[in-house]
XYZ file of C-alpha atoms in Angstrom:
210
model
C 62.528 154.789 -15.981
C 61.986 154.632 -19.721
C 61.819 157.831 -21.714
C 59.898 156.389 -24.629
C 60.115 158.355 -27.853
C 62.009 161.433 -26.645
C 65.586 161.513 -28.044
C 66.396 164.391 -25.679
C 66.564 161.701 -23.008
C 70.003 160.918 -24.435
C 71.266 164.415 -23.642
C 71.608 165.491 -27.277
C 72.110 169.154 -28.131
C 70.131 171.228 -30.628
C 72.557 170.553 -33.486
C 72.404 166.793 -32.962
C 68.606 166.830 -32.834
C 68.602 168.866 -36.045
C 70.844 166.284 -37.716
C 68.590 163.434 -36.587
C 65.585 165.289 -37.977
C 67.437 165.848 -41.240
C 68.260 162.165 -41.478
C 64.639 161.233 -40.794
C 63.611 163.545 -43.645
C 66.110 161.880 -46.008
C 64.732 158.457 -45.100
C 61.200 159.722 -45.658
C 62.077 161.083 -49.104
C 64.401 158.383 -50.409
C 63.921 155.309 -48.257
C 60.907 153.687 -49.954
C 62.090 154.681 -53.457
C 65.419 152.931 -52.973
C 64.012 150.008 -51.026
C 65.832 151.082 -47.858
C 62.719 151.124 -45.688
C 59.209 149.800 -46.195
C 56.618 152.229 -47.534
C 54.552 151.598 -44.427
C 57.406 152.900 -42.264
C 57.335 156.432 -43.724
C 55.044 157.680 -40.968
C 56.931 155.992 -38.140
C 60.557 156.593 -39.053
C 61.437 158.011 -35.627
C 60.002 155.120 -33.656
C 60.808 152.288 -36.060
C 64.282 153.364 -37.167
C 65.859 156.398 -35.450
C 65.015 155.566 -31.854
C 65.451 151.857 -32.426
C 68.990 152.586 -33.627
C 69.760 154.798 -30.648
C 69.005 152.053 -28.139
C 72.477 150.666 -28.839
C 74.228 153.741 -27.418
C 73.653 152.715 -23.808
C 75.170 149.307 -24.524
C 78.443 150.583 -25.984
C 81.556 149.581 -24.030
C 83.039 152.819 -22.676
C 83.791 155.441 -25.343
C 84.848 153.487 -28.436
C 87.029 155.314 -30.955
C 86.080 153.147 -33.953
C 82.738 151.656 -34.937
C 81.628 149.737 -38.011
C 78.082 149.216 -39.258
C 78.152 146.031 -41.334
C 75.565 145.872 -44.119
C 74.628 149.459 -43.315
C 71.815 149.745 -45.873
C 69.934 152.903 -44.940
C 72.602 153.958 -42.438
C 70.844 152.318 -39.540
C 72.038 152.215 -36.823
C 75.310 153.930 -37.783
C 74.156 157.422 -38.754
C 72.072 158.066 -35.605
C 74.930 156.618 -33.529
C 77.519 158.778 -35.309
C 75.405 161.864 -34.615
C 75.340 161.081 -30.908
C 79.087 160.268 -30.820
C 80.798 162.992 -32.895
C 84.241 162.110 -31.493
C 84.093 158.503 -32.714
C 85.132 157.308 -36.173
C 82.207 155.485 -37.761
C 82.446 153.405 -40.938
C 79.379 152.402 -42.958
C 80.050 149.145 -44.807
C 77.625 148.513 -47.653
C 78.235 146.292 -50.729
C 75.366 147.585 -52.902
C 76.037 150.622 -55.093
C 72.627 152.322 -54.802
C 72.613 152.032 -51.037
C 76.197 153.231 -50.752
C 75.274 156.240 -52.919
C 72.434 157.096 -50.543
C 74.798 156.827 -47.581
C 77.259 159.202 -49.270
C 74.391 161.619 -49.870
C 73.287 161.454 -46.244
C 76.824 161.925 -44.904
C 77.263 165.008 -47.092
C 73.849 166.515 -46.397
C 74.260 166.117 -42.646
C 77.931 167.234 -42.593
C 79.013 164.116 -40.708
C 82.783 164.562 -40.668
C 83.296 161.513 -38.460
C 81.635 159.126 -40.927
C 82.971 157.345 -44.011
C 81.277 154.969 -46.447
C 83.003 151.839 -47.763
C 81.336 149.971 -50.627
C 82.487 146.403 -50.087
C 81.297 143.039 -48.838
C 82.370 142.217 -45.292
C 84.527 139.335 -46.509
C 86.823 141.751 -48.390
C 87.528 143.957 -45.362
C 90.462 143.050 -43.139
C 90.568 146.032 -40.788
C 89.186 145.532 -37.281
C 87.073 147.801 -35.084
C 86.362 148.206 -31.394
C 82.631 147.931 -32.059
C 80.863 146.233 -34.962
C 77.106 146.831 -35.189
C 74.585 144.698 -37.074
C 70.895 145.511 -37.484
C 68.499 143.591 -39.733
C 71.399 141.707 -41.324
C 71.001 137.998 -40.509
C 70.353 135.729 -37.504
C 72.865 136.277 -34.712
C 75.044 133.206 -35.248
C 75.225 133.851 -39.004
C 76.031 137.514 -38.356
C 79.009 136.451 -36.236
C 80.221 134.185 -39.034
C 79.933 137.055 -41.518
C 81.411 139.819 -39.394
C 83.328 138.275 -36.505
C 86.648 138.821 -38.280
C 85.986 142.569 -38.235
C 85.907 142.691 -34.421
C 89.170 143.721 -32.749
C 90.606 141.250 -30.172
C 89.156 143.244 -27.267
C 86.151 144.457 -29.248
C 82.486 143.481 -29.442
C 79.804 142.789 -31.983
C 76.487 144.422 -31.050
C 73.543 142.611 -32.595
C 70.046 144.114 -32.647
C 67.623 141.485 -31.421
C 63.908 141.744 -32.066
C 60.917 141.256 -29.805
C 60.858 137.519 -30.567
C 64.470 137.002 -29.456
C 63.597 134.944 -26.392
C 61.475 132.536 -28.411
C 63.790 132.212 -31.425
C 67.411 132.667 -30.338
C 67.385 133.265 -26.580
C 70.150 131.345 -24.850
C 72.307 131.558 -27.961
C 75.849 130.214 -27.682
C 78.604 130.941 -30.181
C 81.689 128.769 -30.386
C 84.776 130.657 -29.234
C 82.759 133.655 -28.041
C 80.864 134.930 -25.026
C 77.276 136.104 -25.500
C 75.584 138.569 -23.155
C 72.470 140.714 -23.401
C 72.064 144.425 -22.736
C 68.611 145.826 -22.039
C 68.703 149.606 -22.600
C 66.859 151.601 -19.960
C 66.883 154.952 -21.786
C 64.603 154.102 -24.694
C 61.853 151.571 -25.092
C 62.756 148.694 -27.385
C 61.389 145.397 -28.575
C 64.394 143.264 -27.721
C 67.883 143.325 -26.228
C 71.156 144.322 -27.774
C 73.118 141.078 -27.931
C 76.828 141.487 -27.204
C 79.196 138.933 -28.714
C 82.866 139.044 -27.781
C 85.758 136.702 -28.378
C 86.706 134.320 -25.612
C 85.413 131.221 -23.937
C 82.303 131.295 -21.838
C 78.604 130.647 -21.912
C 75.692 133.010 -22.395
C 74.521 135.129 -19.494
C 72.604 138.349 -19.196
C 73.172 141.914 -18.074
C 71.023 144.991 -18.035
C 71.720 148.463 -19.315
C 71.490 149.736 -15.742
C 74.353 147.626 -14.409
């Protein structure tokens, strides 16, 4: 069963829902001005950005302690994910000063004590993380080339695929990595979350219900 647009389907408490609403308000106020979201998205921030970000939660491996959002931009998906996982350490990696400043503002306004912002290109970061997330960054294979070194040996890169995934990159293979697909059942989405992990193997598929 899909729960559509209702974030309460994720079991969030009142404080978490309040933080998500606060983040949506920040995106509404600052997003178009700073070029973080399209002007046409102002009236569909929940559907287009907040809930789309939250579809990754069901695809996370276990309860990861460290997550990185590479090319975080507007804080999507990292800030909604950090709100739902207050015990996890979440790093927002963003090379552009204006965007990093917005992320600092959002982290402060929402009192997200588990979140830190790092203004740096991915190539200059040498720390690794259990989970690396990438949304609206680059095609999947290029994203792995840019951010694969940030994934811990037993970690994963979670790539947000769009509705056209099957036609454009479905059946993707990455040298030296295994590619699987997770289809979240909790929230409606336009495409799978593509999971890339180190190791030999070919692409196969899995569902969020498995």
